[in-house]
Amino acid sequence: MAELKTKIKQNTQEQSVEKSPIIQEEKEVVFQSKNFNLWYGDNHALQDINLTFHENDINAIIGPSGCGKSTFVKSLNRMTELVPIVRTEGDIDFRGDDIFKSGMSVEELRTRVGMVFQKPNPFPKSIYDNVAYGPRVHGIKKKAVLDQIVEKSLRSASIWDEVKDRLTDNAYGLSGGQQQRICIARALAVEPEVILMDEPTSALDPISTTKIEDLMQELKKDYSIIIVTHNMQQAARVSDRTSFFYQGYVVESDDTNVIFENPSDKRTEDYVSGRFG
Amino acid sequence: MSNKNIRDQIINNTRNKSNIFERMIPVILLLITSVSILATIGILVTLLSESFEFFSRVPITEFLTSATWQPYVGDGEWGIWALIMGTLKIVAIAVIFAVPIGLGAAIYLSEYASDRVRRIIKPILEVLAGIPTVVYGFFAINFVNPILQGIYSGFGLYNAVSAGIVVGIMIIPMIASLSEDAMSSVPTAMREGSLGMGATRLETAIRVVIPAAFSGIVASFVLAISRAIGETMIVSIAAGSMPNASFDVTEPLQTMTGFIVQITSGDAAFGTDLYYSLFAVGMMLFIMTLLMNVIASWFTKRFKEEY
Ligand SMILES: Nc1ncnc2c1ncn2[C@@H]1O[C@H](COP(=O)(O)OP(=O)(O)OP(=O)(O)O)[C@@H](O)[C@H]1O
Ligand SMILES: [Mg+2]
């Protein structure tokens, strides 16, 4: 616990160095949910969610199992629609536009809002074809351009050096941590504006986890990141803002250091200090 | 005390278990397995020995190079190409007709249809696969052929197209059902990966699901084509019995199976050239099916995406 506190302190200091209040105010809103509700059949899985996410922030979403974290994150790029029994109410705005309005193309939304899943899910194709997948789907055919995108994305996902000599190998031949970074590279290849990550490191060893956390710090310069995590240290280490979900509600959403050091709700305090969940 | 008793009892039972029986099991299972292998070997040996007899009477060069099959004229002319072409025409038309429809149905069922629709359609497909082929044969003559003749009057009563289309209809359920099985077993996570990148359902099906299910899909084609090659009743009824090696699909033809069934149901006296020719044609059928399996397995190895 003491260790966690020091870490958070360091984190806070870094943050105060990094961003002055003025920059904070200029940050543009990326996602805003307004009284968002979601049902799986009769199961009211998300209830009146009001949350705002800003550009260049890492937003952590924490909460006990089954509280609706994944459901919420998947709502942001409308992946929840793939479940036939899902019904929603309320709005989610992406850069000011309601993602559920009829004119909104779900393909465009999912291109601009990338996703990395809990379990690495590369395609059973070569490493190259995995990363080139998105650009190809979206009409980029020139080999030279694709080569460039693949290299850039793999570099951004800090896995280029490990795979540059075997780009034609099947991605399934890689380790779990490498596969997950391939999946991140794949998501980056279409240059999304937001990256959703649903427990991206839960299947990984500590070293791969550290790599991905470092990577997130790099990525936040260009992207907004929303990450679901069960790992309190991880939330405290990497995120700027944290939202605590509990039984389908948002109990509290604030700067990460506030959530971890000075939460206003007893349940948040209990949860982040490991007393339940 | 009672615990100890149970333990002793169990230990005793373990010791008393007949080891001989256990050791017999693999032998028994092997014997059971051998039945099908032995049957195959038996068929092959018969085919081979009777074919040898045939080739001692008719030069194998004539058999393999001539394109005229006239068993009744004079000493007979035994050019297998006339029959192979008949079979190939039927198979080609059937495949052209059945593969797009079967694969389309599989894509629909695995990627678009709701669980409810799938639960209704799949059993129907399986029932379709069980219709006796003689019924399909009459369907070709009485339903498909009149439509064809309405479109183009050059079609005869017996022709390759109506028989080929109906053989195609016969194999559609097999392709659809088996391909659907293969596609449905592709993990949802892979689809999510693709949809999550902004790909449409169709793009996901074509670029991710089909490649991942490729070996299963090819297997369904192989089975379906094997059935088309071996199909007898439909072609006997609807394709006529005129062996020829032409590419004209409006004319009657005869397939290898059609010839075999014609001769066996007629009067091929034992020991005649005609009698032995049955085995040579049967051998050819066997080789064709085998060849196709070899090609398909090479094809899957080459293009399969492993996960
Ligand atoms: N596909 C689905 N069909 C029906 N109900 C679902 C489905 N997915 C999730 N749910 C339900 O919605 C609620 C929220 O689930 P969700 O997966 O969002 O939780 P979570 O916070 O991500 O949990 P975890 O930490 O275990 O991943 C749960 O009650 C769950 O049973
Ligand atoms: Mg979850």
XYZ file of C-alpha atoms and ligand atoms in Angstrom:
616
model
C 0.000 0.000 0.000
C 2.753 2.385 0.934
C 4.451 1.509 -2.292
C 1.327 2.317 -4.217
C 1.032 5.693 -2.533
C 4.611 6.611 -3.430
C 4.005 5.577 -6.973
C 0.930 7.701 -7.099
C 2.881 10.598 -5.618
C 5.506 10.261 -8.325
C 2.783 10.047 -10.850
C 1.146 13.186 -9.530
C 4.403 15.081 -9.570
C 5.094 14.052 -13.119
C 1.658 15.082 -14.095
C 1.929 18.488 -12.509
C 5.134 19.020 -14.408
C 3.655 17.767 -17.626
C 0.520 19.722 -17.889
C -0.303 23.213 -16.856
C -3.948 24.011 -16.143
C -4.204 26.013 -19.343
C -3.410 23.020 -21.554
C -5.907 21.004 -19.575
C -8.627 23.437 -20.463
C -7.779 23.474 -24.128
C -8.110 19.714 -24.421
C -10.881 18.854 -26.766
C -13.703 16.555 -25.805
C -13.538 13.282 -27.717
C -16.305 11.217 -26.226
C -19.201 12.292 -24.141
C -21.951 9.973 -22.972
C -25.220 11.480 -21.846
C -27.604 9.398 -19.766
C -26.493 6.342 -21.625
C -28.349 3.132 -20.767
C -27.879 -0.363 -22.114
C -29.819 -3.572 -21.662
C -28.938 -7.147 -22.530
C -32.507 -8.394 -22.780
C -33.819 -7.615 -19.302
C -30.410 -7.105 -17.765
C -29.918 -3.362 -17.276
C -26.143 -3.479 -17.686
C -25.403 0.259 -17.949
C -27.445 2.850 -16.112
C -27.361 6.573 -16.793
C -23.716 6.796 -17.721
C -22.481 10.372 -17.969
C -18.816 10.514 -18.792
C -16.526 12.789 -20.759
C -13.204 11.810 -22.275
C -10.627 14.296 -23.526
C -8.006 14.238 -26.202
C -4.523 13.012 -25.289
C -5.727 11.577 -21.999
C -5.373 8.054 -20.820
C -8.693 7.229 -19.214
C -8.824 4.202 -16.961
C -12.066 2.372 -16.313
C -12.047 0.262 -13.186
C -14.600 -1.708 -11.231
C -15.489 -5.197 -10.068
C -16.176 -8.004 -12.519
C -19.525 -7.772 -14.264
C -20.021 -4.069 -13.527
C -20.248 -3.161 -17.207
C -16.763 -1.926 -18.099
C -16.425 -3.943 -21.268
C -19.996 -3.224 -22.232
C -19.380 0.493 -21.916
C -16.148 0.467 -23.885
C -17.729 -1.644 -26.621
C -20.615 0.805 -26.780
C -18.205 3.566 -27.741
C -17.494 1.930 -31.114
C -20.877 0.232 -31.305
C -19.452 -3.259 -31.020
C -22.272 -4.029 -28.605
C -24.567 -4.028 -31.630
C -23.199 -7.416 -32.577
C -25.150 -8.870 -29.670
C -28.710 -9.186 -30.972
C -30.442 -8.709 -27.611
C -28.798 -5.356 -26.873
C -30.973 -2.251 -26.554
C -29.740 1.242 -25.760
C -31.100 4.594 -24.666
C -29.435 7.978 -24.364
C -26.560 9.435 -26.376
C -22.901 8.974 -26.886
C -21.269 11.834 -28.752
C -18.028 11.324 -30.612
C -16.509 14.717 -31.361
C -19.912 16.268 -31.011
C -21.817 13.810 -33.205
C -24.219 11.264 -31.779
C -22.811 7.877 -32.740
C -26.293 6.356 -32.849
C -27.810 8.897 -35.218
C -28.933 7.445 -38.508
C -26.400 9.218 -40.716
C -23.445 7.864 -38.736
C -21.527 5.129 -40.546
C -20.535 2.442 -38.104
C -17.559 1.539 -40.301
C -16.273 5.104 -40.132
C -16.785 5.198 -36.384
C -14.860 1.966 -35.892
C -12.101 3.191 -38.162
C -11.697 6.360 -36.135
C -12.099 4.556 -32.827
C -9.744 1.576 -32.762
C -9.980 -1.296 -30.342
C -7.561 -3.680 -28.682
C -9.174 -6.697 -27.081
C -8.516 -8.532 -23.853
C -7.232 -11.653 -25.546
C -4.812 -11.029 -28.392
C -6.810 -11.801 -31.537
C -4.494 -11.528 -34.519
C -5.752 -12.923 -37.801
C -4.221 -16.231 -38.878
C -2.183 -14.361 -41.454
C 1.362 -13.096 -41.710
C 2.487 -10.323 -39.393
C 2.608 -8.009 -42.383
C -0.908 -8.894 -43.532
C -2.244 -8.404 -40.026
C -0.982 -4.855 -39.818
C -1.836 -4.066 -43.430
C -5.349 -5.416 -42.943
C -7.066 -2.173 -41.988
C -5.415 0.005 -44.636
C -6.212 -2.604 -47.284
C -9.845 -2.812 -46.222
C -9.986 0.937 -46.521
C -8.665 0.913 -50.048
C -4.915 1.397 -49.787
C -3.316 -0.918 -52.339
C 0.130 0.461 -53.175
C 2.818 -1.825 -51.845
C 5.187 1.023 -51.045
C 2.561 2.864 -49.008
C 1.557 -0.308 -47.185
C 5.198 -1.114 -46.419
C 5.561 2.298 -44.881
C 2.388 1.985 -42.812
C 3.351 -1.467 -41.578
C 6.796 -0.360 -40.475
C 5.523 2.796 -38.822
C 2.755 0.967 -36.966
C 5.055 -1.811 -35.804
C 7.550 0.773 -34.603
C 4.846 2.673 -32.743
C 3.777 -0.564 -31.098
C 7.463 -1.094 -30.202
C 7.672 -4.500 -31.778
C 9.405 -3.644 -35.035
C 12.826 -4.816 -33.922
C 11.458 -8.154 -32.782
C 9.622 -8.977 -35.982
C 11.227 -7.020 -38.797
C 13.054 -10.102 -40.074
C 9.997 -12.316 -40.131
C 7.151 -10.188 -41.379
C 5.896 -13.033 -43.535
C 5.563 -15.456 -40.600
C 2.157 -16.312 -39.224
C 1.284 -13.999 -36.334
C 0.181 -17.048 -34.347
C 3.788 -18.088 -34.042
C 4.470 -15.129 -31.738
C 4.231 -15.034 -27.957
C 1.081 -13.685 -26.317
C 2.722 -10.348 -25.497
C 4.050 -9.997 -29.021
C 0.654 -10.903 -30.454
C -0.958 -8.207 -28.360
C 1.504 -5.626 -29.620
C 0.784 -6.818 -33.188
C -2.871 -6.182 -32.437
C -2.015 -2.706 -31.203
C 0.004 -2.101 -34.368
C -2.937 -3.364 -36.390
C -5.205 -0.891 -34.639
C -2.722 1.962 -35.148
C -2.338 1.245 -38.853
C -5.580 3.009 -39.764
C -4.549 6.007 -37.644
C -7.534 6.119 -35.329
C -8.214 9.078 -33.073
C -9.112 7.021 -30.045
C -7.898 3.611 -28.934
C -10.119 1.504 -26.726
C -8.305 -1.161 -24.753
C -10.215 -3.809 -22.843
C -7.813 -5.289 -20.297
C -5.030 -5.363 -22.877
C -2.445 -6.758 -20.482
C -4.485 -9.218 -18.474
C -3.134 -12.164 -20.441
C 0.446 -10.959 -20.383
C 3.553 -11.363 -18.237
C 4.980 -8.389 -16.297
C 7.619 -7.561 -18.890
C 5.155 -7.436 -21.776
C 2.819 -5.466 -19.542
C 5.482 -2.882 -18.829
C 6.207 -2.619 -22.538
C 2.582 -1.964 -23.312
C 2.252 0.555 -20.507
C 5.303 2.444 -21.754
C 3.815 2.279 -25.182
C 0.616 3.876 -23.961
C 2.578 6.828 -22.633
C 4.067 7.253 -26.091
C 0.728 6.844 -27.816
C -1.121 9.383 -25.737
C 0.793 12.138 -27.503
C -1.210 11.378 -30.624
C -4.211 9.416 -29.448
C -6.809 9.369 -26.727
C -6.805 6.090 -24.863
C -9.588 4.487 -22.891
C -8.398 1.444 -21.015
C -10.301 -1.067 -18.909
C -8.168 -2.618 -16.237
C -8.477 -4.796 -13.158
C -5.040 -3.844 -12.079
C -5.178 -0.887 -9.666
C -1.452 -0.253 -9.883
C -1.745 -0.110 -13.617
C -4.598 2.386 -13.474
C -2.645 4.493 -11.013
C 0.565 4.242 -13.032
C -0.674 4.994 -16.494
C -3.891 6.946 -16.437
C -4.744 10.629 -16.192
C -8.390 10.118 -15.411
C -10.158 7.208 -13.779
C -13.803 6.204 -13.746
C -15.067 3.730 -11.197
C -17.940 1.557 -12.359
C -20.074 -0.392 -9.938
C -23.089 -2.549 -10.815
C -23.773 -0.680 -14.032
C -23.342 2.821 -12.564
C -20.465 5.223 -12.588
C -19.796 5.848 -8.930
C -17.032 8.344 -9.434
C -14.969 9.767 -12.253
C -12.096 12.125 -11.637
C -8.388 12.751 -12.011
C -6.579 9.526 -11.258
C -4.747 10.899 -8.242
C -8.016 12.070 -6.723
C -9.623 8.669 -7.223
C -6.687 6.900 -5.627
C -5.777 9.350 -2.907
C -8.859 11.227 -2.057
C -12.003 9.576 -3.401
C -15.276 11.107 -2.374
C -17.233 7.859 -2.293
C -16.650 5.166 0.303
C -17.100 2.395 -2.306
C -14.391 3.860 -4.500
C -12.038 4.025 -1.564
C -12.791 0.423 -0.607
C -12.331 -0.757 -4.154
C -9.071 1.013 -4.967
C -7.577 -0.056 -1.670
C -8.518 -3.666 -2.425
C -11.114 -4.087 0.312
C -13.665 -5.502 -2.102
C -14.026 -6.444 -5.719
C -12.409 -47.874 10.013
C -14.978 -47.849 7.243
C -12.736 -45.509 5.255
C -9.970 -48.012 5.427
C -12.323 -50.741 4.231
C -13.324 -48.772 1.184
C -9.737 -48.063 0.338
C -8.856 -51.744 0.601
C -11.820 -52.644 -1.498
C -10.851 -50.167 -4.221
C -7.257 -51.332 -4.235
C -8.404 -54.934 -4.471
C -10.746 -54.150 -7.309
C -7.969 -52.403 -9.173
C -5.759 -55.451 -8.822
C -8.479 -57.794 -9.932
C -9.246 -55.888 -13.075
C -8.610 -58.110 -16.045
C -5.519 -56.908 -17.825
C -6.086 -59.275 -20.682
C -9.308 -57.532 -21.585
C -7.609 -54.137 -21.508
C -4.896 -55.393 -23.777
C -7.408 -56.889 -26.159
C -9.198 -53.593 -26.694
C -6.740 -52.042 -29.169
C -6.599 -55.310 -31.106
C -10.377 -55.454 -31.364
C -10.583 -51.827 -32.422
C -7.857 -52.371 -34.992
C -9.814 -55.284 -36.453
C -12.929 -53.155 -36.694
C -10.958 -50.416 -38.436
C -9.420 -52.942 -40.792
C -12.835 -53.891 -42.177
C -13.145 -50.657 -44.125
C -9.518 -50.730 -45.179
C -9.842 -54.345 -46.315
C -12.983 -53.532 -48.263
C -11.140 -50.735 -50.055
C -8.220 -53.012 -50.809
C -10.607 -55.696 -52.061
C -12.329 -53.295 -54.417
C -9.002 -51.994 -55.665
C -7.653 -55.481 -56.311
C -10.772 -56.454 -58.266
C -10.675 -53.235 -60.270
C -6.981 -53.656 -61.013
C -7.031 -57.328 -62.026
C -10.107 -57.006 -64.199
C -8.694 -53.834 -65.762
C -5.507 -55.730 -66.588
C -7.610 -58.292 -68.377
C -9.285 -55.498 -70.303
C -5.969 -53.959 -71.303
C -4.716 -57.317 -72.554
C -7.555 -57.174 -75.066
C -7.633 -53.470 -75.834
C -4.402 -51.470 -76.044
C -4.096 -49.018 -73.189
C -2.894 -46.382 -75.639
C -6.212 -46.524 -77.448
C -8.059 -46.314 -74.147
C -6.161 -43.240 -73.025
C -5.791 -41.338 -76.283
C -8.865 -41.998 -78.401
C -11.901 -39.798 -78.015
C -14.389 -42.244 -79.477
C -16.286 -44.676 -77.277
C -18.261 -47.105 -79.424
C -18.459 -50.455 -77.666
C -21.075 -51.864 -80.046
C -19.561 -51.039 -83.411
C -17.467 -53.872 -84.814
C -14.676 -54.766 -82.396
C -15.566 -51.607 -80.523
C -13.654 -48.393 -80.123
C -12.586 -47.739 -76.539
C -11.560 -44.127 -76.122
C -12.218 -43.175 -72.501
C -11.990 -39.445 -73.278
C -15.527 -39.490 -74.605
C -16.758 -40.622 -71.191
C -14.330 -38.464 -69.199
C -15.489 -35.417 -71.129
C -19.078 -36.346 -70.328
C -18.279 -36.524 -66.639
C -16.209 -33.332 -66.742
C -18.967 -31.379 -68.471
C -21.498 -32.422 -65.860
C -19.105 -31.730 -62.981
C -18.029 -28.379 -64.377
C -21.595 -27.174 -64.850
C -22.580 -28.479 -61.435
C -19.630 -26.770 -59.776
C -20.164 -23.470 -61.576
C -23.741 -23.573 -60.408
C -23.297 -24.948 -56.906
C -20.134 -23.330 -55.554
C -21.309 -19.698 -55.643
C -24.741 -20.582 -54.333
C -23.476 -23.012 -51.710
C -20.778 -20.647 -50.510
C -23.177 -17.702 -50.581
C -25.644 -19.656 -48.482
C -22.862 -20.592 -46.073
C -21.785 -16.957 -45.733
C -25.350 -15.910 -45.145
C -25.959 -18.593 -42.560
C -22.761 -18.131 -40.604
C -22.263 -14.362 -40.889
C -25.673 -12.771 -41.288
C -28.517 -15.048 -40.255
C -29.912 -14.859 -36.746
C -29.824 -17.970 -34.609
C -33.494 -18.510 -35.293
C -33.155 -18.397 -39.073
C -30.141 -20.676 -38.894
C -32.015 -23.171 -36.777
C -34.778 -23.315 -39.381
C -32.677 -23.381 -42.547
C -29.971 -25.857 -41.615
C -32.317 -28.813 -41.111
C -34.033 -27.971 -44.388
C -30.671 -28.136 -46.142
C -30.016 -31.488 -44.590
C -33.382 -32.800 -45.744
C -32.611 -31.549 -49.242
C -29.407 -33.558 -49.147
C -31.449 -36.673 -48.455
C -33.774 -36.531 -51.466
C -33.294 -39.643 -53.640
C -31.357 -38.795 -56.782
C -33.939 -40.437 -59.013
C -36.300 -37.633 -57.986
C -33.671 -35.095 -59.012
C -33.420 -36.845 -62.359
C -37.077 -36.359 -63.114
C -36.833 -32.813 -61.847
C -34.154 -32.230 -64.502
C -36.251 -33.649 -67.330
C -39.624 -32.267 -66.328
C -38.788 -28.932 -64.808
C -35.304 -27.636 -65.607
C -35.133 -28.790 -69.207
C -38.396 -27.131 -70.339
C -37.135 -23.861 -68.858
C -33.825 -24.243 -70.702
C -35.593 -25.026 -73.945
C -37.727 -21.955 -73.417
C -34.559 -19.863 -73.173
C -32.738 -21.504 -76.074
C -34.489 -23.890 -78.415
C -31.258 -25.662 -79.351
C -31.301 -27.712 -76.156
C -32.254 -31.334 -76.750
C -34.340 -33.447 -74.419
C -31.115 -34.809 -73.007
C -28.280 -32.378 -72.474
C -25.369 -31.527 -70.225
C -26.799 -28.320 -68.843
C -30.035 -29.546 -67.307
C -28.321 -32.594 -65.809
C -25.363 -30.485 -64.673
C -27.546 -27.869 -63.020
C -29.539 -30.491 -61.179
C -26.412 -32.303 -60.022
C -25.387 -28.835 -58.825
C -28.645 -28.438 -56.947
C -28.044 -31.807 -55.389
C -24.621 -30.828 -54.032
C -25.529 -27.311 -52.874
C -26.760 -28.433 -49.454
C -23.557 -30.344 -48.885
C -21.376 -27.347 -49.743
C -23.567 -24.927 -47.800
C -23.868 -27.054 -44.711
C -20.243 -28.178 -44.453
C -18.842 -24.751 -45.319
C -21.134 -23.193 -42.760
C -19.818 -25.587 -40.136
C -16.279 -24.601 -41.027
C -17.027 -20.880 -40.974
C -19.003 -21.008 -37.752
C -16.079 -22.610 -35.996
C -13.873 -19.581 -36.709
C -13.565 -17.798 -33.350
C -15.770 -14.734 -32.862
C -12.726 -12.849 -31.584
C -11.324 -12.845 -35.119
C -14.491 -11.350 -36.525
C -14.445 -8.722 -33.788
C -10.876 -7.893 -34.699
C -11.932 -7.187 -38.254
C -15.235 -5.442 -37.539
C -13.454 -3.368 -34.908
C -11.180 -2.010 -37.645
C -14.173 -0.692 -39.551
C -14.475 -3.602 -41.982
C -17.991 -4.500 -43.087
C -19.495 -7.906 -42.455
C -18.881 -8.936 -46.045
C -15.257 -7.779 -45.965
C -14.842 -9.669 -42.726
C -16.364 -12.808 -44.222
C -14.217 -12.671 -47.342
C -10.926 -11.510 -45.856
C -10.925 -13.184 -42.463
C -13.540 -15.893 -42.013
C -13.233 -17.679 -45.346
C -9.421 -17.789 -45.291
C -9.485 -19.060 -41.713
C -12.066 -21.708 -42.615
C -10.373 -22.506 -45.891
C -9.491 -26.128 -45.286
C -13.019 -26.945 -44.177
C -14.490 -25.160 -47.162
C -12.202 -26.959 -49.592
C -13.109 -30.236 -47.914
C -16.761 -29.476 -48.563
C -15.966 -28.812 -52.239
C -14.031 -32.046 -52.501
C -16.850 -34.077 -51.025
C -19.377 -32.328 -53.227
C -17.325 -32.762 -56.385
C -16.705 -36.404 -55.540
C -20.435 -36.841 -55.297
C -20.916 -35.063 -58.599
C -18.345 -37.305 -60.275
C -19.973 -40.388 -58.840
C -23.538 -39.230 -59.465
C -25.293 -41.792 -61.626
C -29.047 -41.550 -61.520
C -29.468 -37.924 -62.551
C -27.111 -38.228 -65.488
C -28.599 -41.535 -66.625
C -32.041 -39.984 -66.680
C -31.322 -36.492 -67.918
C -28.039 -36.484 -69.844
C -28.726 -39.227 -72.353
C -26.399 -42.039 -73.400
C -24.324 -40.727 -76.221
C -20.616 -40.764 -75.428
C -18.808 -37.874 -77.101
C -15.828 -35.722 -76.365
C -17.250 -32.467 -77.691
C -17.574 -29.295 -75.687
C -21.153 -28.812 -76.818
C -23.344 -28.703 -73.749
C -26.668 -28.776 -75.591
C -26.142 -32.327 -76.838
C -26.729 -35.571 -74.999
C -23.648 -37.214 -73.531
C -22.634 -40.126 -71.404
C -20.621 -40.057 -68.207
C -18.449 -42.821 -66.865
C -21.034 -43.707 -64.254
C -23.788 -43.477 -66.875
C -21.967 -46.026 -69.003
C -21.412 -48.392 -66.093
C -25.050 -48.323 -65.099
C -26.209 -48.778 -68.687
C -24.066 -51.846 -69.206
C -24.669 -53.440 -65.837
C -28.408 -53.060 -66.164
C -28.268 -54.416 -69.715
C -26.676 -57.571 -70.985
C -22.920 -57.546 -70.729
C -22.087 -61.233 -70.991
C -19.355 -62.348 -68.648
C -15.957 -62.487 -70.286
C -16.668 -60.067 -73.124
C -14.680 -56.927 -73.821
C -17.719 -54.956 -72.741
C -17.757 -56.732 -69.407
C -14.106 -55.987 -68.703
C -14.440 -52.406 -69.881
C -16.647 -51.752 -66.864
C -13.681 -52.271 -64.584
C -11.380 -50.103 -66.627
C -13.924 -47.295 -66.508
C -14.411 -47.899 -62.782
C -10.642 -47.684 -62.322
C -10.634 -44.377 -64.171
C -13.369 -43.032 -61.902
C -11.381 -44.093 -58.892
C -8.245 -42.381 -60.193
C -10.150 -39.187 -60.910
C -11.556 -38.977 -57.404
C -8.186 -39.799 -55.911
C -6.496 -37.160 -58.027
C -8.967 -34.573 -56.903
C -8.344 -35.401 -53.272
C -4.610 -35.087 -53.793
C -4.973 -31.723 -55.502
C -7.305 -30.500 -52.783
C -4.993 -31.528 -49.988
C -2.088 -29.799 -51.710
C -4.300 -26.762 -52.182
C -5.322 -26.585 -48.530
C -1.749 -27.026 -47.339
C -0.692 -24.221 -49.592
C -3.394 -21.725 -48.623
C -4.519 -22.726 -45.173
C -4.270 -20.076 -42.482
C -3.392 -21.739 -39.249
C -4.550 -20.578 -35.872
N -23.061 -10.784 -24.716
C -23.760 -10.631 -23.582
N -25.022 -11.116 -23.496
C -25.738 -10.964 -22.367
N -25.286 -10.352 -21.265
C -24.035 -9.875 -21.284
C -23.202 -9.987 -22.440
N -22.015 -9.412 -22.179
C -22.099 -8.971 -20.914
N -23.301 -9.226 -20.360
C -23.751 -8.863 -19.007
O -23.574 -7.493 -18.827
C -23.031 -7.210 -17.550
C -21.758 -6.444 -17.707
O -20.803 -7.254 -18.342
P -19.385 -6.736 -18.803
O -18.757 -7.783 -19.617
O -19.524 -5.409 -19.404
O -18.637 -6.617 -17.402
P -17.134 -6.220 -17.103
O -17.170 -5.094 -16.162
O -16.371 -6.035 -18.349
O -16.627 -7.501 -16.330
P -15.173 -8.167 -16.344
O -14.331 -7.346 -15.467
O -15.412 -9.525 -15.768
O -14.709 -8.209 -17.753
C -22.890 -8.544 -16.857
O -24.012 -8.713 -16.029
C -22.894 -9.541 -17.974
O -23.472 -10.742 -17.557
Mg -14.789 -7.130 -19.355
